[in-house]
Short mmCIF file of C-alpha atoms in Angstrom, two decimals:
data_model
loop_
_atom_site.label_atom_id
_atom_site.label_comp_id
_atom_site.label_asym_id
_atom_site.label_seq_id
_atom_site.Cartn_x
_atom_site.Cartn_y
_atom_site.Cartn_z
CA UNK T 1 2.58 -4.96 61.46
CA UNK T 2 1.77 -8.54 60.50
CA UNK T 3 -1.62 -7.46 59.11
CA UNK T 4 0.09 -4.80 57.02
CA UNK T 5 2.53 -7.37 55.54
CA UNK T 6 -0.35 -9.74 54.66
CA UNK T 7 -2.30 -6.89 53.08
CA UNK T 8 0.74 -5.78 51.06
CA UNK T 9 1.31 -9.36 49.89
CA UNK T 10 -2.35 -9.57 48.81
CA UNK T 11 -2.04 -6.33 46.79
CA UNK T 12 1.12 -7.58 45.07
CA UNK T 13 -0.57 -10.86 44.13
CA UNK T 14 -3.54 -9.00 42.68
CA UNK T 15 -1.22 -6.77 40.68
CA UNK T 16 0.84 -9.67 39.29
CA UNK T 17 -2.11 -11.85 38.30
CA UNK T 18 -4.04 -8.82 37.09
CA UNK T 19 -1.19 -7.92 34.74
CA UNK T 20 -1.03 -11.46 33.40
CA UNK T 21 -4.76 -11.40 32.69
CA UNK T 22 -4.42 -8.02 31.01
CA UNK T 23 -1.69 -9.39 28.78
CA UNK T 24 -3.90 -12.30 27.75
CA UNK T 25 -6.79 -9.99 26.90
CA UNK T 26 -4.56 -7.72 24.81
CA UNK T 27 -3.05 -10.70 23.03
CA UNK T 28 -6.49 -12.07 22.22
CA UNK T 29 -7.52 -8.71 20.76
CA UNK T 30 -4.34 -8.20 18.74
CA UNK T 31 -5.21 -7.81 15.03
CA UNK T 32 -4.81 -10.78 12.70
CA UNK T 33 -6.12 -9.06 9.57
CA UNK T 34 -6.52 -5.47 8.36
CA UNK T 35 -9.04 -4.60 5.63
CA UNK T 36 -10.52 -1.70 3.69
CA UNK T 37 -14.27 -1.07 3.54
CA UNK T 38 -16.94 1.56 2.76
CA UNK T 39 -15.52 2.83 -0.50
CA UNK T 40 -11.98 2.47 0.86
CA UNK T 41 -12.62 5.26 3.36
CA UNK T 42 -12.55 2.95 6.39
CA UNK T 43 -9.69 0.82 7.69
CA UNK T 44 -10.73 -2.02 10.01
CA UNK T 45 -8.68 -4.24 12.34
CA UNK T 46 -9.88 -7.81 13.02
CA UNK T 47 -8.88 -10.10 15.89
CA UNK T 48 -8.45 -13.88 15.71
CA UNK T 49 -12.21 -14.41 16.14
CA UNK T 50 -12.89 -12.07 13.20
CA UNK T 51 -14.33 -9.39 15.46
CA UNK T 52 -13.67 -5.74 14.63
CA UNK T 53 -11.40 -4.33 17.33
CA UNK T 54 -10.67 -0.97 15.69
CA UNK T 55 -12.08 1.21 12.92
CA UNK T 56 -10.36 4.22 11.35
CA UNK T 57 -12.65 6.43 9.25
CA UNK T 58 -11.13 8.85 6.78
CA UNK T 59 -12.39 11.72 4.59
CA UNK T 60 -10.05 10.66 1.80
CA UNK T 61 -9.92 7.26 0.18
CA UNK T 62 -7.15 4.92 1.23
CA UNK T 63 -5.37 3.90 -1.96
CA UNK T 64 -3.57 1.00 -0.32
CA UNK T 65 -1.87 -0.03 2.90
CA UNK T 66 1.03 -2.14 4.08
CA UNK T 67 1.86 -3.90 7.35
CA UNK T 68 5.44 -3.96 8.58
CA UNK T 69 6.11 -5.12 12.13
CA UNK T 70 3.81 -3.29 14.54
CA UNK T 71 2.99 -0.52 12.07
CA UNK T 72 0.33 -0.03 9.43
CA UNK T 73 1.28 2.34 6.59
CA UNK T 74 -1.78 3.65 4.72
CA UNK T 75 -1.82 5.88 1.64
CA UNK T 76 -4.58 8.43 1.15
CA UNK T 77 -5.25 10.17 -2.15
CA UNK T 78 -5.83 13.72 -0.87
CA UNK T 79 -8.78 14.39 -3.19
CA UNK T 80 -11.05 15.67 -0.40
CA UNK T 81 -11.28 19.49 -0.34
CA UNK T 82 -8.46 21.06 1.60
CA UNK T 83 -6.37 17.90 1.90
CA UNK T 84 -3.25 16.59 0.18
CA UNK T 85 -1.87 13.14 -0.62
CA UNK T 86 -0.28 11.64 2.47
CA UNK T 87 0.77 8.52 4.35
CA UNK T 88 -0.64 7.66 7.75
CA UNK T 89 1.58 5.62 10.08
CA UNK T 90 -0.50 3.74 12.64
CA UNK T 91 0.23 1.53 15.60
CA UNK T 92 -1.09 -1.93 14.75
CA UNK T 93 -1.95 -2.94 18.29
CA UNK T 94 -4.23 0.02 19.07
CA UNK T 95 -4.81 1.81 15.75
CA UNK T 96 -3.32 5.06 17.07
CA UNK T 97 -2.14 7.38 14.27
CA UNK T 98 1.45 8.15 15.18
CA UNK T 99 2.41 10.28 12.22
CA UNK T 100 1.20 11.78 8.96
CA UNK T 101 3.63 12.36 6.10
CA UNK T 102 2.72 14.60 3.16
CA UNK T 103 3.46 13.13 -0.27
CA UNK T 104 4.36 15.05 -3.45
CA UNK T 105 2.02 13.07 -5.73
CA UNK T 106 -1.15 10.95 -5.54
CA UNK T 107 0.07 7.48 -4.46
CA UNK T 108 -1.00 4.17 -6.01
CA UNK T 109 1.19 1.14 -5.24
CA UNK T 110 3.98 0.94 -2.66
CA UNK T 111 6.12 -1.22 -0.43
CA UNK T 112 7.91 -0.50 2.86
CA UNK T 113 11.45 -1.82 3.36
CA UNK T 114 13.87 -0.85 6.15
CA UNK T 115 12.09 2.37 7.11
CA UNK T 116 11.79 3.52 3.52
CA UNK T 117 8.64 3.62 1.39
CA UNK T 118 8.96 3.01 -2.35
CA UNK T 119 5.87 4.66 -3.85
CA UNK T 120 4.46 4.75 -7.39
CA UNK T 121 2.01 7.49 -8.35
CA UNK T 122 -1.03 7.33 -10.63
CA UNK T 123 -0.39 10.84 -11.96
CA UNK T 124 0.75 11.29 -15.57
CA UNK T 125 3.33 13.84 -16.72
CA UNK T 126 5.25 14.39 -19.92
CA UNK T 127 8.27 12.75 -18.29
CA UNK T 128 6.22 9.71 -17.24
CA UNK T 129 4.64 8.66 -13.93
CA UNK T 130 6.26 9.67 -10.61
CA UNK T 131 8.11 7.12 -8.52
CA UNK T 132 9.71 8.25 -5.28
CA UNK T 133 11.31 7.09 -2.04
CA UNK T 134 10.22 8.44 1.35
CA UNK T 135 12.43 8.18 4.42
CA UNK T 136 9.92 7.21 7.12
CA UNK T 137 12.22 8.31 9.94
CA UNK T 138 12.15 11.98 8.97
CA UNK T 139 9.39 12.16 6.33
CA UNK T 140 11.72 13.50 3.64
CA UNK T 141 11.62 12.57 -0.05
CA UNK T 142 14.97 10.95 -0.81
CA UNK T 143 14.54 10.38 -4.54
CA UNK T 144 12.05 11.30 -7.26
CA UNK T 145 12.04 9.94 -10.79
CA UNK T 146 9.56 8.92 -13.51
CA UNK T 147 8.63 5.51 -14.90
CA UNK T 148 7.66 4.84 -18.52
CA UNK T 149 4.23 3.49 -17.66
CA UNK T 150 1.83 2.50 -14.91
CA UNK T 151 3.23 0.55 -11.97
CA UNK T 152 0.90 -2.37 -11.21
CA UNK T 153 2.70 -4.32 -8.52
CA UNK T 154 5.60 -3.71 -6.12
CA UNK T 155 7.14 -6.58 -4.13
CA UNK T 156 10.16 -6.98 -1.88
CA UNK T 157 12.49 -9.99 -2.06
CA UNK T 158 15.79 -10.18 -0.18
CA UNK T 159 17.66 -6.91 -0.87
CA UNK T 160 15.70 -5.97 -3.98
CA UNK T 161 12.45 -4.26 -4.97
CA UNK T 162 10.54 -5.76 -7.91
CA UNK T 163 8.18 -3.51 -9.89
CA UNK T 164 5.88 -4.41 -12.78
CA UNK T 165 5.39 -1.59 -15.29
CA UNK T 166 2.74 -1.51 -18.03
CA UNK T 167 3.88 0.99 -20.66
CA UNK T 168 1.31 0.17 -23.34
CA UNK T 169 0.89 1.48 -26.87
CA UNK T 170 3.98 2.60 -28.75
CA UNK T 171 6.07 2.24 -25.59
CA UNK T 172 5.06 -1.37 -24.90
CA UNK T 173 8.69 -2.47 -25.30
CA UNK T 174 9.23 -1.04 -21.81
CA UNK T 175 6.56 -3.31 -20.25
CA UNK T 176 8.34 -5.65 -17.88
CA UNK T 177 9.16 -6.40 -14.27
CA UNK T 178 12.11 -4.35 -13.04
CA UNK T 179 14.41 -4.90 -10.09
CA UNK T 180 15.98 -2.22 -7.89
CA UNK T 181 18.75 -2.77 -5.37
CA UNK T 182 17.66 -1.29 -2.01
CA UNK T 183 21.23 -0.11 -1.39
CA UNK T 184 21.49 1.56 -4.81
CA UNK T 185 21.32 5.35 -4.30
CA UNK T 186 20.94 5.93 -8.05
CA UNK T 187 17.66 3.94 -8.10
CA UNK T 188 18.57 2.11 -11.32
CA UNK T 189 15.85 -0.04 -12.93
CA UNK T 190 16.98 -3.36 -14.40
CA UNK T 191 14.54 -5.49 -16.50
CA UNK T 192 13.94 -8.96 -15.09
CA UNK T 193 12.31 -10.89 -17.94
CA UNK T 194 14.65 -11.23 -20.90
CA UNK T 195 12.05 -12.79 -23.21
CA UNK T 196 10.03 -10.11 -25.02
CA UNK T 197 6.73 -9.21 -23.34
CA UNK T 198 3.99 -6.90 -24.58
CA UNK T 199 2.36 -6.87 -21.14
CA UNK T 200 3.77 -7.34 -17.63
CA UNK T 201 2.23 -9.88 -15.23
CA UNK T 202 -0.86 -8.81 -13.29
CA UNK T 203 0.73 -10.13 -10.11
CA UNK T 204 3.63 -12.30 -8.98
CA UNK T 205 5.30 -13.93 -6.00
CA UNK T 206 9.00 -14.65 -5.63
CA UNK T 207 10.57 -17.58 -3.81
CA UNK T 208 13.62 -19.81 -4.32
CA UNK T 209 14.96 -17.25 -6.82
CA UNK T 210 12.03 -17.79 -9.15
CA UNK T 211 9.16 -15.48 -10.05
CA UNK T 212 5.71 -17.07 -10.33
CA UNK T 213 3.43 -14.84 -12.42
CA UNK T 214 -0.21 -14.61 -13.44
CA UNK T 215 -1.57 -12.66 -16.42
CA UNK T 216 -5.22 -11.62 -16.44
CA UNK T 217 -5.30 -10.55 -20.08
CA UNK T 218 -8.41 -10.29 -22.23
CA UNK T 219 -11.00 -12.99 -21.56
CA UNK T 220 -13.69 -10.77 -23.07
CA UNK T 221 -14.12 -7.21 -24.20
CA UNK T 222 -11.97 -5.17 -26.61
CA UNK T 223 -8.33 -6.03 -27.10
CA UNK T 224 -5.86 -3.21 -27.76
CA UNK T 225 -4.45 -3.19 -31.27
CA UNK T 226 -0.88 -2.81 -30.04
CA UNK T 227 -0.99 -6.25 -28.35
CA UNK T 228 -0.03 -8.56 -31.22
CA UNK T 229 -0.42 -11.83 -29.29
CA UNK T 230 -3.21 -11.30 -26.70
CA UNK T 231 -3.60 -15.02 -25.98
CA UNK T 232 -0.08 -15.13 -24.60
CA UNK T 233 -1.20 -12.80 -21.78
CA UNK T 234 -4.71 -14.12 -21.17
CA UNK T 235 -5.30 -16.47 -18.22
CA UNK T 236 -1.61 -17.41 -18.14
CA UNK T 237 0.70 -18.74 -15.48
CA UNK T 238 4.47 -18.31 -15.96
CA UNK T 239 7.62 -19.15 -14.04
CA UNK T 240 10.69 -16.93 -14.52
CA UNK T 241 14.23 -17.92 -13.48
CA UNK T 242 15.67 -14.81 -11.77
CA UNK T 243 19.22 -16.00 -12.47
CA UNK T 244 18.87 -15.44 -16.23
CA UNK T 245 15.44 -13.83 -16.73
CA UNK T 246 14.19 -16.72 -18.88
CA UNK T 247 10.68 -18.16 -18.93
CA UNK T 248 11.16 -21.75 -17.77
CA UNK T 249 7.50 -22.77 -17.61
CA UNK T 250 4.14 -21.46 -18.75
CA UNK T 251 0.59 -22.72 -19.11
CA UNK T 252 -2.93 -21.50 -19.79
CA UNK T 253 -5.09 -21.61 -16.66
CA UNK T 254 -8.46 -23.34 -16.75
CA UNK T 255 -10.45 -20.53 -15.13
CA UNK T 256 -10.60 -16.94 -16.48
CA UNK T 257 -9.55 -13.69 -14.81
CA UNK T 258 -6.66 -14.69 -12.54
CA UNK T 259 -5.87 -11.57 -10.51
CA UNK T 260 -3.67 -12.05 -7.43
CA UNK T 261 -1.38 -14.89 -6.45
CA UNK T 262 -0.12 -15.85 -2.98
CA UNK T 263 2.06 -18.70 -1.74
CA UNK T 264 0.88 -21.01 1.06
CA UNK T 265 3.19 -23.93 1.91
CA UNK T 266 3.29 -26.25 -1.13
CA UNK T 267 0.59 -24.47 -3.15
CA UNK T 268 -0.16 -21.21 -4.93
CA UNK T 269 -3.61 -19.65 -4.57
CA UNK T 270 -5.07 -17.37 -7.26
CA UNK T 271 -8.35 -15.47 -7.10
CA UNK T 272 -10.48 -15.59 -10.26
CA UNK T 273 -12.35 -12.32 -10.36
CA UNK T 274 -13.29 -9.65 -12.90
CA UNK T 275 -13.27 -5.97 -11.98
CA UNK T 276 -15.64 -5.11 -14.84
CA UNK T 277 -18.74 -6.77 -13.39
CA UNK T 278 -17.36 -7.51 -9.88
CA UNK T 279 -17.93 -11.24 -10.16
CA UNK T 280 -16.00 -14.42 -9.61
CA UNK T 281 -16.61 -17.97 -8.45
CA UNK T 282 -13.30 -19.61 -7.62
CA UNK T 283 -9.88 -19.63 -6.09
CA UNK T 284 -7.50 -21.59 -8.30
CA UNK T 285 -5.01 -23.79 -6.43
CA UNK T 286 -1.74 -24.70 -8.15
CA UNK T 287 0.39 -27.52 -6.79
CA UNK T 288 4.02 -26.37 -6.69
CA UNK T 289 5.32 -29.84 -7.51
CA UNK T 290 3.64 -30.44 -10.87
CA UNK T 291 1.64 -27.19 -11.38
CA UNK T 292 -1.60 -29.16 -11.46
CA UNK T 293 -4.81 -27.20 -10.82
CA UNK T 294 -7.69 -27.63 -8.42
CA UNK T 295 -10.44 -25.22 -7.45
CA UNK T 296 -12.05 -23.82 -4.34
CA UNK T 297 -15.53 -22.38 -4.91
CA UNK T 298 -16.17 -18.99 -3.27
CA UNK T 299 -18.29 -16.06 -4.35
CA UNK T 300 -16.71 -12.87 -5.71
CA UNK T 301 -13.16 -13.17 -4.28
CA UNK T 302 -11.94 -9.65 -5.09
CA UNK T 303 -9.07 -9.68 -2.56
CA UNK T 304 -7.73 -12.33 -0.21
CA UNK T 305 -4.86 -13.20 2.09
CA UNK T 306 -3.75 -16.07 4.32
CA UNK T 307 -2.90 -16.01 8.02
CA UNK T 308 -0.35 -18.62 9.09
CA UNK T 309 -1.31 -18.59 12.77
CA UNK T 310 -5.04 -19.01 12.08
CA UNK T 311 -4.42 -21.31 9.09
CA UNK T 312 -7.18 -19.62 7.15
CA UNK T 313 -8.01 -17.13 4.40
CA UNK T 314 -9.86 -13.85 4.64
CA UNK T 315 -11.69 -13.07 1.38
CA UNK T 316 -13.48 -9.83 0.51
CA UNK T 317 -16.74 -9.72 -1.47
CA UNK T 318 -17.29 -6.09 -2.56
CA UNK T 319 -20.75 -6.78 -3.98
CA UNK T 320 -22.35 -7.22 -0.56
CA UNK T 321 -19.68 -5.60 1.61
CA UNK T 322 -18.68 -8.76 3.47
CA UNK T 323 -15.47 -10.40 4.60
CA UNK T 324 -15.44 -14.18 4.54
CA UNK T 325 -13.10 -16.23 6.72
CA UNK T 326 -12.33 -19.58 5.10
CA UNK T 327 -10.69 -22.53 6.84
CA UNK T 328 -10.20 -26.05 5.49
CA UNK T 329 -12.07 -25.07 2.35
CA UNK T 330 -15.19 -23.88 4.18
CA UNK T 331 -16.56 -20.45 5.09
CA UNK T 332 -16.67 -20.43 8.89
CA UNK T 333 -17.64 -16.78 9.37
CA UNK T 334 -19.06 -13.88 7.35
CA UNK T 335 -18.79 -10.32 8.51
CA UNK T 336 -20.65 -7.32 7.11
CA UNK T 337 -18.28 -4.35 7.09
CA UNK T 338 -20.08 -1.71 5.01
CA UNK T 339 -21.38 -1.01 1.55
CA UNK T 340 -18.39 -2.77 0.06
CA UNK T 341 -15.05 -4.29 0.99
CA UNK T 342 -11.73 -4.43 -0.83
CA UNK T 343 -8.08 -4.99 0.12
CA UNK T 344 -7.36 -7.45 2.94
CA UNK T 345 -3.93 -8.17 4.41
CA UNK T 346 -2.78 -10.61 7.02
CA UNK T 347 -0.74 -9.74 10.10
CA UNK T 348 2.20 -12.14 10.16
CA UNK T 349 4.01 -12.55 13.47
#
């Protein structure tokens, strides 16, 4: 009997410590970044050591993806024969595809808020371009309407969705950033910027009730005739007060082709990159206190994001299909992920 008790105690100890070890291993392998590669047909999950822990290959191209909690929401275009536009909902920790939701139109940009996906389509109709809401709990389309132009960026701030729309041409008066109340069943669009704009910002971040915008504009190449003041939207940085929609600060940036902007502590980071020839040399750093500029050299920063836990950036270089992990201003690891690489997003705990 005594031997049996000792043996049982030994088994229990093994089980307890074994479970603890298993938890540590799983935690170490938990994704810190998710990225697109191989012509946007492959979704990859990276751990804290920048090792690939999961790959999801797809026949269709992934248009974009979003991370919300322990879920990855990925949009596919449905252009492959016999397929339709859809959203894949995946478990972040293991990459398991939990659900696939069919979409009424080819998706482009989107954001997920409180189990609802706000999705803009790239399709063009006489009425405009489709914009719809999908209830992720049951997969049903809750609302479908049309915007007067292409949706470039969708962001979530507090209880509102912010959407930049580029109408262009004779309808350029509709180009602006619009806000939608998430609890508004009518899905009413309200213009944010009260000063007249011919073009919306290329990207923006919102904090402290202010919108910080970048405009890529026209550094070279043809300029559309309907843009009367192209310099106003070329390599520009603007700050908008969300209380009144007024431009309270603006400046011309030193480096051309500002694309995306993210906020990291007391600085903004902007990637300088041109889609036309897939080249770039810098990240522009803007000090939030005085809006002074400094620069971080890095080759072809097409997409980038920052991970708070790792205190580093992951930057994609589509020319050679690599992801570059940057910490303290230095590249500490490069990872070849395919013929090219594109969107990268950080997992924030």
